Coordinates of C-alpha atoms and ligand atoms in Angstrom, one line a residue:
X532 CA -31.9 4.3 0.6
X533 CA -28.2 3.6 0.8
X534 CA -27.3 2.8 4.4
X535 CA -23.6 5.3 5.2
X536 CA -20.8 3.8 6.2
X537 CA -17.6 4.8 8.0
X538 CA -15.0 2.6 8.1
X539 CA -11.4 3.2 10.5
X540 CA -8.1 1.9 8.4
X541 CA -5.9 2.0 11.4
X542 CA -2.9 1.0 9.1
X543 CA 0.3 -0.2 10.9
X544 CA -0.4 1.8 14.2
X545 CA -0.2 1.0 18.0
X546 CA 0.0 -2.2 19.9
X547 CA -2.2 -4.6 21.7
X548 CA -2.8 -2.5 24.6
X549 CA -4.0 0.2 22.3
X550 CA -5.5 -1.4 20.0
X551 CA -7.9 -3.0 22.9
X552 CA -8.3 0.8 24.7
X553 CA -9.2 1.6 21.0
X554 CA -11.9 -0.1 20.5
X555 CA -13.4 0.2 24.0
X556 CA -13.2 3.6 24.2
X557 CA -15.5 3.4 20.7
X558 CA -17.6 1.1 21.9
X559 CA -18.4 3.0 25.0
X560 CA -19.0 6.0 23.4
X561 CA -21.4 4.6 20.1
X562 CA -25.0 5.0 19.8
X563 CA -27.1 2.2 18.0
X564 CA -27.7 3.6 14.6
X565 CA -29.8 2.3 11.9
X566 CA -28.7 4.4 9.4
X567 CA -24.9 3.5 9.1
X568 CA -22.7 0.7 9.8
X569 CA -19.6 1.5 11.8
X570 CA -16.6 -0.9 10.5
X571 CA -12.8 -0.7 12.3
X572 CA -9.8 -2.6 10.3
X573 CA -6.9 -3.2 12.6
X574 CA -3.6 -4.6 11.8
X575 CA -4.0 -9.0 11.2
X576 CA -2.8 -9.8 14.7
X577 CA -5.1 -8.2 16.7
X578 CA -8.1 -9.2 14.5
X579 CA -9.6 -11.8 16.8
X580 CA -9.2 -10.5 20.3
X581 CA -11.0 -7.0 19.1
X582 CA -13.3 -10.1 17.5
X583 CA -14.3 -11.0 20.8
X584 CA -14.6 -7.5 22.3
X585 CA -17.0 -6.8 19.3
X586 CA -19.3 -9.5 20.3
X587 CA -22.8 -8.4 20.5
X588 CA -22.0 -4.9 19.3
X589 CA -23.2 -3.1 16.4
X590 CA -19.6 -2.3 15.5
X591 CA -18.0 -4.3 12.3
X592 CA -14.7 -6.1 12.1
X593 CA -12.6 -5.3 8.3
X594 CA -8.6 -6.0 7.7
X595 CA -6.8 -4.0 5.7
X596 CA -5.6 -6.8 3.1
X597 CA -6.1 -10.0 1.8
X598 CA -4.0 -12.6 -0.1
X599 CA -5.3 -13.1 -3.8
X600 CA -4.9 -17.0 -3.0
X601 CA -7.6 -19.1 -1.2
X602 CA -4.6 -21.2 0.6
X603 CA -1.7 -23.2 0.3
X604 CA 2.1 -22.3 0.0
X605 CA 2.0 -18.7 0.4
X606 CA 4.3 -17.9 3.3
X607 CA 3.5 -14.5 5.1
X608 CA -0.1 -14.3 3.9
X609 CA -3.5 -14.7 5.0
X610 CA -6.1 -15.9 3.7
X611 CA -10.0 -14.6 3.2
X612 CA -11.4 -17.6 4.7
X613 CA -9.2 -16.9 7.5
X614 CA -10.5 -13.4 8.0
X615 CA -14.2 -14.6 7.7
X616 CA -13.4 -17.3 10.4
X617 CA -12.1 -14.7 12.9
X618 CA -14.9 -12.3 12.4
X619 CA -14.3 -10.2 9.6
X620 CA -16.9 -9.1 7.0
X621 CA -14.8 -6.2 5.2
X622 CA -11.5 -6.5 3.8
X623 CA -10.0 -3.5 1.8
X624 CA -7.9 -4.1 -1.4
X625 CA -6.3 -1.9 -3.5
X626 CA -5.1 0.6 -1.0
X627 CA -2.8 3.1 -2.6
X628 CA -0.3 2.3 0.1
X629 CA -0.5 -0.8 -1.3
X630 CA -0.3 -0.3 -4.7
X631 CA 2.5 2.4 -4.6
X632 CA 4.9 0.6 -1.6
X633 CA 4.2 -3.2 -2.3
X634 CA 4.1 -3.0 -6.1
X635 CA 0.1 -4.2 -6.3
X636 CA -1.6 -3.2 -9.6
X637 CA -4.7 -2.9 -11.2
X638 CA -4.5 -7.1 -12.2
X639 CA -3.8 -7.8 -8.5
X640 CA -5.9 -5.6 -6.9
X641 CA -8.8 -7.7 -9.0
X642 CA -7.4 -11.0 -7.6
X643 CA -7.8 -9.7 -4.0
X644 CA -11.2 -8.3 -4.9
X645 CA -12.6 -11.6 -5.9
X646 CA -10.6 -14.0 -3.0
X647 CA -12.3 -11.3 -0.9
X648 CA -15.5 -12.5 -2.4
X649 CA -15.3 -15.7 -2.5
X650 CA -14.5 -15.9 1.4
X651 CA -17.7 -14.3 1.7
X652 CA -16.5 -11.2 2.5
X653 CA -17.1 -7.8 1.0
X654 CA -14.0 -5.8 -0.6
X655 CA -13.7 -2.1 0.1
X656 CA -12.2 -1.2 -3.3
X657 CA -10.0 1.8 -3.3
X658 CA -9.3 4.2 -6.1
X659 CA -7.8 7.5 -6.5
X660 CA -5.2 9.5 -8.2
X661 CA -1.8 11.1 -7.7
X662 CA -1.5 14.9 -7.3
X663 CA 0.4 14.7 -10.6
X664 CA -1.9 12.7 -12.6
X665 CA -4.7 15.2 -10.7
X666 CA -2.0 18.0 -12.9
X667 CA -2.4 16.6 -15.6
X668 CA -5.8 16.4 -16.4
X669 CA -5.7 12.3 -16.0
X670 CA -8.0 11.9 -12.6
X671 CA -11.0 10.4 -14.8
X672 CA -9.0 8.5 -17.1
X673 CA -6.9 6.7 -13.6
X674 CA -10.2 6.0 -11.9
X675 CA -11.8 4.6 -14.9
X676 CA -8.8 2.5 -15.2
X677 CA -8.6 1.1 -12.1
X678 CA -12.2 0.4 -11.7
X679 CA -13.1 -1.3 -14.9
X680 CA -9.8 -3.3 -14.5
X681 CA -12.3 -5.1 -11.1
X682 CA -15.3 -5.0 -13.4
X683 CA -13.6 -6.6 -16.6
X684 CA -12.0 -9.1 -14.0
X685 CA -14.8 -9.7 -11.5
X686 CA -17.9 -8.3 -13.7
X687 CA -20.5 -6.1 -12.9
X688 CA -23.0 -8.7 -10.4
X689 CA -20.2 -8.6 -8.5
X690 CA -20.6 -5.0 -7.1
X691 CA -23.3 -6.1 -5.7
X692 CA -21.7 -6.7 -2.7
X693 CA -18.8 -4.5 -2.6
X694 CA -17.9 -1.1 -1.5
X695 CA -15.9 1.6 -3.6
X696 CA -13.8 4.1 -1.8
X697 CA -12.6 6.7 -3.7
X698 CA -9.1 7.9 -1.9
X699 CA -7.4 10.7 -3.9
X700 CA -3.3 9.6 -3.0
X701 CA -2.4 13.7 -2.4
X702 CA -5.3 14.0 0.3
X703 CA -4.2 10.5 2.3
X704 CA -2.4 11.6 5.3
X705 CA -1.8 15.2 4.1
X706 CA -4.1 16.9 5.9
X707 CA -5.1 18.0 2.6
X708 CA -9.1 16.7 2.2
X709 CA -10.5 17.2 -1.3
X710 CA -13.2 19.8 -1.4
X711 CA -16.7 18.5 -1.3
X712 CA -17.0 19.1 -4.9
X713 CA -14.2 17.9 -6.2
X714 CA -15.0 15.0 -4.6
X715 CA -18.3 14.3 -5.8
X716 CA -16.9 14.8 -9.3
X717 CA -15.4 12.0 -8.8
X718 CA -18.0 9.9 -6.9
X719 CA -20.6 10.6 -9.8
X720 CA -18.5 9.6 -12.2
X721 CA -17.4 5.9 -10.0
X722 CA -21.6 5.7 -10.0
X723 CA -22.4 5.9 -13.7
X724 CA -19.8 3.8 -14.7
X725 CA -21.3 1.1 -12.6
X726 CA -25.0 2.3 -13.8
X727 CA -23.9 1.7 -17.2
X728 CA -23.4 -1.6 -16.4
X729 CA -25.9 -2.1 -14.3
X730 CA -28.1 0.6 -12.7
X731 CA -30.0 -0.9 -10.1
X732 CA -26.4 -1.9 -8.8
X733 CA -24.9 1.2 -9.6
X734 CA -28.3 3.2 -7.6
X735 CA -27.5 1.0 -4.5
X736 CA -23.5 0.4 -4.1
X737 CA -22.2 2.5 -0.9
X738 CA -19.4 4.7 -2.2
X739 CA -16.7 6.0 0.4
X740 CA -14.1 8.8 0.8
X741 CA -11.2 8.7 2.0
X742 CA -8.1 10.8 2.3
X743 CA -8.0 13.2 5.5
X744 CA -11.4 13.1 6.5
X745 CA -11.7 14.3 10.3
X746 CA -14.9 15.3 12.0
X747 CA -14.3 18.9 11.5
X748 CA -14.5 18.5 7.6
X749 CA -16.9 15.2 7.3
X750 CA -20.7 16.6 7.4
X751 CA -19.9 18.9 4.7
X752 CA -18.3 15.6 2.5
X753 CA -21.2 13.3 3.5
X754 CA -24.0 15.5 2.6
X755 CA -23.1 15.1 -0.8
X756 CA -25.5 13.2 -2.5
X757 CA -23.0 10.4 -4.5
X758 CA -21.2 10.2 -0.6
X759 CA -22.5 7.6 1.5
X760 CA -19.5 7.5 4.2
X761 CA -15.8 7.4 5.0
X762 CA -12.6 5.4 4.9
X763 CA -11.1 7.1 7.5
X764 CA -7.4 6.9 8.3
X765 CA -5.4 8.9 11.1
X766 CA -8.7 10.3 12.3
X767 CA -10.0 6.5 13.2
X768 CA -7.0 6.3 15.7
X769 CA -9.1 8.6 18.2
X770 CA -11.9 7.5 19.8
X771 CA -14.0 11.2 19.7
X772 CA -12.5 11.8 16.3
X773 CA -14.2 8.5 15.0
X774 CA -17.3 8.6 16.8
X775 CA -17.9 12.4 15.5
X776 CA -17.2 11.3 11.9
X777 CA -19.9 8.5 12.6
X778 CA -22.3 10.9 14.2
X779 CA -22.0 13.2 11.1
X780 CA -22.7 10.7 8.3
X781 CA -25.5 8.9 10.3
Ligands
PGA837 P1 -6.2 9.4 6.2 O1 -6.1 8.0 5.5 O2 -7.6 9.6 6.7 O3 -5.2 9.4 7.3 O4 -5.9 10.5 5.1 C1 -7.1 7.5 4.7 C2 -6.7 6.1 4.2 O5 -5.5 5.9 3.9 O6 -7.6 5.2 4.1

C-alpha cells in the first residue's frame, strides 16, 4: 500500500507571524494518521523556526527549491545539505513557476532533482502542461519529456525515493482543478513509464496532484486509484482548508 501524501507549497506568501500562526493552527487541529504523511514547504527563511515548532509532531518540513550545487560560490542560493540540516526531508523542484518565471528547464530541473538526493532528501518532482500544449494534443508528449529528462539524468533507482506531482500549469492558481479523470489520465500514464523501467518502483512511487485542489474538490481526486495525495497551493494557506484536504486523502 502506498502511504497518501499532502503536501502545502505556501509559495511566497505571508510573514513570520503568519507563518508561525500557520502552522499552529495545523498542528492543533491534526489527527495522528498512519495512512498519510502531512508535509508544509514554507518560504527559506522561516524554515527552521517552523523546524522547531514541528518538533515531536507528525507534521513534515519541505522547501520549495533547491540549488543544483552542493556548495561553494553560488550567491543567493541554498543548498540541500542546508535544508536537511534545518529539518527538511522534501524539497520540490521543477515547479512550473519555476520553470516558466526563472528560466529552469528540463536539464536543470534534473540537477536539483539529484542535489536534492544527494542531501538525503526526497525531491517532489513536478510536471504538467500548458493549457495550449493541453490544445494541442501535446499533454503526453510534455510529461513524457519532462519526466524521462530526470530518469535519463538520474535513472530509474532513483525514484525510489522520490515523489512525482503532476501539476497541469492552467489548473495552478485558476481555480480551475482538472477533472478526476483527466487527471488520472495522466497519473497512469507518469506510473507506466516508471513501471517500464522498473515496476516494483513504478507499483510503489507516491504520485501527487496539484493545481487547485481545495477540500471541496479533493476526495473525489484522491479516490482515484493512480492518486495518492496533493501538492496543494492557495488552499495550504488555511488551516481548515488544509486539514480537510488531509482528512480526505487519509
Ligand atoms: P494551487 O497551487 O493549489 O494554488 O493551484 C498548486 C501549486 O502550485 O503547487
Amino acid at each position: 500500500m502506498r502511504k497518501s501524501m499532502v503536501a502545502g507549497n505556501w509559495k511566497m506568501h505571508g510573514a513570520h507571524e503568519s507563518a508561525v500562526q500557520l502552522v499552529k493552527a495545523i498542528l492543533q487541529g491534526s489527527e495522528r494518521s498512519d495512512n498519510a504523511e502531512a508535509v508544509i514547504c514554507p518560504p527559506f527563511v522561516y524554515l527552521a523556526d517552523i523546524a522547531r515548532l514541528l518538533k515531536g509532531s507528525d507534521l513534515v518540513l519541505g522547501a520549495q527549491d533547491v540549488c543544483a550545487e552542493d556548495n561553494g560560490a553560488f550567491t543567493g542560493e541554498v543548498s540541500g545539505s542546508m535544508l536537511f540540516d534545518v529539518g527538511c526531508r522534501y524539497v520540490i523542484v521543477g515547479h512550473s513557476e519555476r520553470r516558466s518565471l526563472f528560466g529552469e528547464n528540463d536539464a536543470m530541473v534534473a540537477r536539483k532533482f539529484m542535489a536534492t538526493q544527494r542531501a538525503g532528501l526526497v525531491p517532489i518532482l513536478c510536471v504538467g502542461e500548458t493549457l495550449d500544449q493541453r490544445q494541442n494534443g501535446e499533454t503526453q508528449a510534455v510529461i513524457m519529456r519532462q519526466l524521462k529528462a530526470v530518469l535519463d539524468a538520474a535513472g530509474i533507482h532513483s525514484f525510489e525515493q522520490a515523489i512525482v506531482a503532476y501539476e497541469p500549469v492552467w489548473a495552478i492558481g485558476t481555480g480551475k482543478t482538472a477533472t478526476p479523470s483527466q487527471a488520472q489520465e495522466v497519473h497512469a500514464l507518469i506510473r507506466a513509464c516508471i513501471c517500464a523501467g522498473d515496476a516494483r518502483i513504478g507499483a510503489a512511487i507516491r504520485l501527487l496532484y496539484g493545481g487547485s485542489v481545495k477540500a471541496s474538490n479533493a476526495a473525489d481526486l484522491f479516490q482515484m486509484p493512480d492518486i495518492d495525495g496533493g501538492l496543494v497551493g492557495g488552499a495550504s494557506l488555511e488551516a481548515h482548508e488544509f486539514l480537510a484536504i488531509c482528512e480526505a486523502v487519509g
